[in-house]
């Protein structure tokens, strides 16, 4: 776990507690922080009943030969700050992390969480030179989980019975795929009015801001950590779940050459394939527009000399 802040620590705790890894290693630039988080977690092992070793370090050499790396290092948004405002600061951090991953864990599978996530994932992909199946970004699982939560709250049903996909870039242009959403197999459009669904789509798009505005200092971390856990588990346990992830797209959905949210099969070799689901023509147009918004931000990486 690179970054032992709110998201990194909470995700690492879930991975340790559910005993799906031999070891969880936290790396952070703040002296004492990763060591303190790790020791505190280790001291919960007898009570929680897990066997995973947890350690912390300020030295990147400690990620040597890791199988899975989760990058959560960087600044989080503050109220009024957009994800793009973060671009310059976090691009410098991601560039140096990419070099260290290439040096110490050249065979790893990498999940990028740092915002602006689709752009930071692209930057890390380019800087590591890793194949496209070994780099993904986390946001789709989170945005989809938010959408599923709001649907379950509206209908008063068990949240995990709601299935959906939120695709596209992680930002206001994200695309909840209403045509494919259902509750226990019943299409969402048969259960909720168009106005209610539109309200849920809007709230999902602003889901991150809603939490930032409530917390005032920092952004969401419980649901992001759960989403990271689901992706890590799918790879570590070779579950081959279909999960919406920011993946490198090479023509699928009519998009090419960027990372954006699409359903993928995640297994032991990373992104095994992108799954092309049938979506409505409006959703397809929205997905392409969202991809274009991501592409504009990716161009900033060259303009700002990060690539
Ligand atoms: P925070 O609690 O501030 O933790 C970030 C940690 O990164 C801090 O402990 C820093 O010391 C550390 N750090 C900074 N630079 C480095 C470096 N070079 N090497 C190692 N560690 C470093 O933030 P957070 O955990 O709440 O959020 C982390 C990132 O994830 C931010 O960029 C958020 O915007 C992003 N985030 C993305 C999502 C998505 O859905 C994509 C959700 C939640 C958070």
XYZ file of C-alpha atoms and ligand atoms in Angstrom:
351
model
C 0.000 0.000 0.000
C 1.781 3.160 -1.144
C 0.286 5.917 0.988
C -0.747 5.116 4.550
C -3.369 7.858 4.771
C -7.101 7.365 5.209
C -7.745 5.322 2.068
C -4.515 3.299 2.147
C -4.733 2.424 5.836
C -8.412 1.467 5.721
C -7.927 -0.701 2.606
C -4.836 -2.335 4.122
C -6.774 -3.093 7.302
C -9.520 -4.873 5.323
C -6.951 -6.918 3.383
C -5.174 -7.927 6.608
C -8.337 -8.698 8.570
C -9.721 -10.910 5.802
C -6.424 -12.812 5.617
C -6.115 -12.812 1.820
C -2.409 -11.855 1.722
C 0.773 -13.146 3.356
C 1.860 -9.610 4.107
C 0.636 -6.034 3.812
C 3.382 -3.402 3.598
C 2.623 0.302 4.003
C 5.008 2.874 2.495
C 4.586 6.594 3.135
C 6.852 9.660 3.111
C 5.820 10.754 6.626
C 8.259 9.325 9.153
C 6.614 7.010 11.671
C 3.189 7.045 10.005
C 3.369 3.736 8.079
C 5.224 2.077 10.965
C 2.625 3.295 13.489
C -0.355 2.288 11.341
C 1.190 -1.158 10.762
C 2.037 -1.838 14.395
C -1.421 -0.698 15.526
C -3.005 -3.112 13.003
C -0.696 -5.984 13.997
C -1.782 -5.479 17.602
C -5.393 -6.138 16.542
C -4.490 -9.542 15.005
C -5.004 -11.642 18.171
C -8.467 -10.152 18.682
C -9.495 -10.113 15.016
C -7.983 -13.537 14.420
C -5.884 -12.891 11.342
C -2.449 -14.131 10.391
C -1.362 -11.544 7.790
C 1.906 -9.808 8.648
C 1.595 -6.019 8.556
C 4.638 -3.743 8.318
C 5.417 -0.120 7.536
C 8.392 1.711 6.064
C 9.596 4.971 4.531
C 11.828 3.046 2.155
C 10.529 1.902 -1.225
C 12.895 -1.086 -1.121
C 10.357 -2.677 1.238
C 7.913 -3.185 -1.670
C 10.420 -5.579 -3.274
C 8.716 -8.413 -5.133
C 5.191 -7.392 -4.102
C 2.504 -9.087 -6.194
C -0.074 -6.296 -5.926
C 0.581 -2.596 -5.354
C -2.147 -0.107 -4.463
C -1.203 3.546 -4.959
C -3.114 5.935 -2.704
C -0.268 8.407 -2.130
C -0.956 12.036 -2.822
C -3.132 14.899 -1.828
C -6.864 14.460 -1.283
C -9.391 17.055 -2.383
C -10.475 19.846 -0.100
C -13.883 21.598 -0.416
C -14.049 23.644 -3.643
C -11.087 21.798 -5.164
C -11.721 19.774 -8.340
C -9.913 16.533 -9.115
C -8.113 18.348 -11.953
C -6.737 20.953 -9.489
C -4.816 18.090 -7.978
C -3.201 17.127 -11.278
C 0.155 18.895 -11.032
C 0.882 18.029 -7.407
C -0.097 14.393 -7.695
C 1.537 13.881 -11.115
C 4.942 14.641 -9.562
C 4.273 12.133 -6.758
C 3.024 9.422 -9.162
C 6.061 9.877 -11.440
C 8.465 9.108 -8.589
C 6.326 6.209 -7.332
C 6.253 4.703 -10.840
C 10.056 4.701 -10.937
C 10.210 2.884 -7.622
C 7.626 0.306 -8.686
C 9.603 -0.376 -11.854
C 12.773 -0.758 -9.818
C 11.534 -2.844 -6.890
C 8.386 -4.656 -8.037
C 8.710 -5.049 -11.806
C 6.272 -7.968 -12.010
C 3.510 -6.441 -9.877
C -0.115 -5.669 -10.703
C -0.869 -2.024 -9.863
C -4.129 -0.379 -8.786
C -4.044 3.440 -8.873
C -6.405 5.396 -6.622
C -4.748 8.818 -6.445
C -6.827 11.566 -8.105
C -7.342 12.683 -10.816
C -7.432 8.924 -11.065
C -7.865 8.163 -14.791
C -5.001 10.566 -15.576
C -2.713 9.296 -12.797
C -3.344 5.712 -13.986
C -2.308 6.672 -17.524
C 0.797 8.440 -16.183
C 1.829 5.445 -14.068
C 1.207 3.093 -17.031
C 3.491 5.189 -19.246
C 6.183 5.712 -16.589
C 6.401 2.053 -15.529
C 6.160 0.750 -19.097
C 4.049 -2.126 -17.708
C 1.741 -4.035 -20.063
C -1.860 -2.818 -20.106
C -3.191 -5.850 -18.195
C -1.067 -4.934 -15.154
C -2.266 -1.360 -14.510
C -5.814 -0.304 -13.568
C -7.486 2.540 -11.739
C -10.057 2.247 -8.965
C -13.232 4.332 -9.174
C -15.882 2.384 -11.057
C -16.440 -0.031 -8.183
C -16.842 2.936 -5.830
C -19.093 4.994 -8.117
C -21.182 1.880 -8.798
C -21.395 1.122 -5.081
C -22.662 4.654 -4.474
C -25.289 4.245 -7.213
C -26.359 0.852 -5.770
C -26.551 2.372 -2.276
C -28.807 5.233 -3.405
C -31.089 2.800 -5.280
C -31.359 0.540 -2.218
C -32.086 3.558 0.020
C -34.824 4.717 -2.365
C -36.461 1.275 -2.628
C -35.747 0.096 0.923
C -34.133 -3.126 -0.322
C -30.981 -5.065 0.521
C -28.066 -3.131 -1.083
C -26.250 -6.129 -2.546
C -29.377 -7.108 -4.530
C -28.897 -3.997 -6.648
C -26.632 -4.590 -9.643
C -25.357 -1.804 -11.865
C -22.349 -0.399 -13.723
C -21.069 3.138 -13.566
C -18.612 3.618 -16.434
C -16.529 6.437 -17.945
C -14.174 8.875 -16.245
C -14.168 9.373 -12.479
C -15.735 12.817 -12.327
C -18.930 14.647 -13.190
C -19.006 13.035 -16.671
C -19.246 9.477 -15.292
C -22.000 7.369 -16.870
C -24.332 5.251 -14.717
C -25.638 2.570 -17.116
C -29.317 2.674 -16.160
C -30.317 0.366 -19.041
C -28.331 -2.450 -17.396
C -29.257 -1.786 -13.753
C -31.552 -4.137 -11.898
C -32.718 -5.223 -8.463
C -32.831 -9.007 -8.007
C -33.035 -9.264 -11.792
C -35.898 -6.739 -12.165
C -34.915 -3.829 -14.462
C -34.544 -0.601 -12.504
C -36.771 1.207 -15.001
C -39.681 -1.014 -13.839
C -39.133 -0.082 -10.188
C -38.432 3.658 -10.193
C -39.754 6.634 -12.134
C -37.507 8.464 -14.627
C -37.345 11.457 -12.225
C -36.213 9.291 -9.298
C -33.582 7.579 -11.460
C -32.331 10.948 -12.733
C -32.006 12.149 -9.126
C -29.950 9.054 -8.238
C -27.724 9.505 -11.315
C -27.066 13.120 -10.313
C -26.332 12.238 -6.686
C -23.932 9.473 -7.833
C -22.037 11.906 -10.069
C -21.623 14.247 -7.095
C -21.082 11.393 -4.589
C -17.470 12.312 -3.829
C -18.302 16.019 -3.383
C -21.174 15.172 -1.015
C -18.712 13.444 1.334
C -16.016 16.155 0.936
C -18.579 18.827 1.846
C -19.668 16.888 4.940
C -16.175 15.985 6.172
C -14.682 19.411 5.341
C -11.124 18.121 5.890
C -10.458 15.216 3.532
C -12.461 12.960 1.289
C -14.246 9.601 1.424
C -12.320 6.540 2.538
C -14.569 3.744 3.844
C -16.324 3.010 0.536
C -13.114 3.622 -1.481
C -11.287 1.133 0.770
C -14.037 -1.488 0.331
C -13.803 -0.996 -3.429
C -10.019 -1.451 -3.383
C -10.486 -4.600 -1.315
C -12.883 -6.098 -3.860
C -10.382 -5.513 -6.681
C -7.404 -6.837 -4.699
C -9.352 -9.950 -3.668
C -10.431 -10.649 -7.242
C -6.774 -10.686 -8.331
C -5.232 -12.314 -5.235
C -7.831 -15.105 -5.115
C -8.224 -15.296 -8.914
C -11.981 -14.749 -8.506
C -12.295 -13.345 -12.040
C -15.033 -10.905 -11.042
C -16.441 -8.544 -13.661
C -15.751 -5.136 -12.116
C -15.887 -1.617 -13.546
C -12.275 -0.388 -13.530
C -10.305 2.302 -15.289
C -8.532 0.181 -17.922
C -6.470 0.931 -21.013
C -8.912 0.949 -23.911
C -7.858 -0.076 -27.372
C -10.948 0.342 -29.521
C -13.563 -1.141 -27.192
C -16.690 1.027 -26.903
C -15.273 3.088 -29.814
C -12.588 4.590 -27.530
C -8.824 4.277 -27.941
C -5.579 5.158 -26.181
C -6.710 6.274 -22.713
C -7.720 4.803 -19.346
C -11.387 5.097 -18.489
C -14.016 3.088 -16.639
C -15.240 -0.076 -18.386
C -16.257 -3.522 -17.099
C -13.259 -5.856 -16.965
C -12.582 -9.403 -15.800
C -10.025 -9.160 -12.973
C -8.068 -12.315 -12.225
C -4.587 -13.523 -11.364
C -3.078 -12.064 -14.545
C -4.741 -8.707 -13.891
C -7.119 -7.367 -16.539
C -8.009 -10.563 -18.397
C -10.352 -8.785 -20.803
C -12.638 -5.809 -21.246
C -16.293 -6.836 -21.384
C -18.402 -4.982 -23.944
C -21.961 -4.863 -22.607
C -24.827 -3.571 -24.712
C -25.725 -0.023 -23.726
C -28.217 2.483 -25.122
C -27.156 4.967 -27.816
C -27.459 7.853 -25.282
C -25.220 5.972 -22.843
C -22.729 5.220 -25.617
C -22.583 8.917 -26.571
C -22.163 9.901 -22.895
C -19.355 7.346 -22.496
C -17.519 8.763 -25.519
C -17.983 12.322 -24.210
C -16.643 11.256 -20.814
C -13.625 9.636 -22.511
C -12.970 12.889 -24.402
C -12.973 14.812 -21.085
C -10.358 12.347 -19.763
C -8.320 12.716 -22.982
C -8.194 16.518 -22.544
C -6.760 16.075 -19.039
C -4.268 13.477 -20.293
C -3.032 16.074 -22.805
C -2.214 18.325 -19.818
C 0.405 15.756 -18.766
C 2.355 16.509 -21.946
C 1.695 20.257 -21.753
C 2.935 20.290 -18.142
C 5.975 18.170 -19.155
C 5.178 15.067 -17.091
C 5.403 12.965 -20.288
P -4.562 11.143 2.822
O -5.246 10.629 4.037
O -4.057 12.539 2.793
O -3.341 10.138 2.512
C -2.416 10.347 1.492
C -1.069 9.834 1.985
O -0.121 9.889 0.916
C -0.489 10.677 3.127
O -0.262 9.859 4.269
C 0.821 11.223 2.536
O 1.850 11.338 3.502
C 1.134 10.159 1.506
N 2.102 10.555 0.488
C 2.245 11.758 -0.145
N 3.261 11.685 -1.019
C 3.778 10.429 -0.959
C 4.841 9.743 -1.636
N 5.577 10.355 -2.558
N 5.076 8.446 -1.307
C 4.339 7.825 -0.375
N 3.321 8.421 0.301
C 3.062 9.709 0.013
O -5.500 10.986 1.541
P -6.577 9.831 1.262
O -5.997 8.540 1.720
O -7.902 10.250 1.739
O -6.622 9.880 -0.346
C -5.496 9.455 -1.087
C -5.681 9.750 -2.577
O -6.749 8.931 -3.090
C -6.076 11.192 -2.921
O -5.459 11.592 -4.129
C -7.588 11.093 -3.115
O -8.091 12.146 -3.920
C -7.680 9.754 -3.783
N -9.002 9.100 -3.715
C -9.488 8.591 -4.883
C -10.710 7.954 -4.885
C -11.247 7.389 -6.169
O -12.349 6.876 -6.192
C -10.452 7.464 -7.376
C -11.442 7.831 -3.698
C -10.891 8.329 -2.520
C -9.651 8.964 -2.546
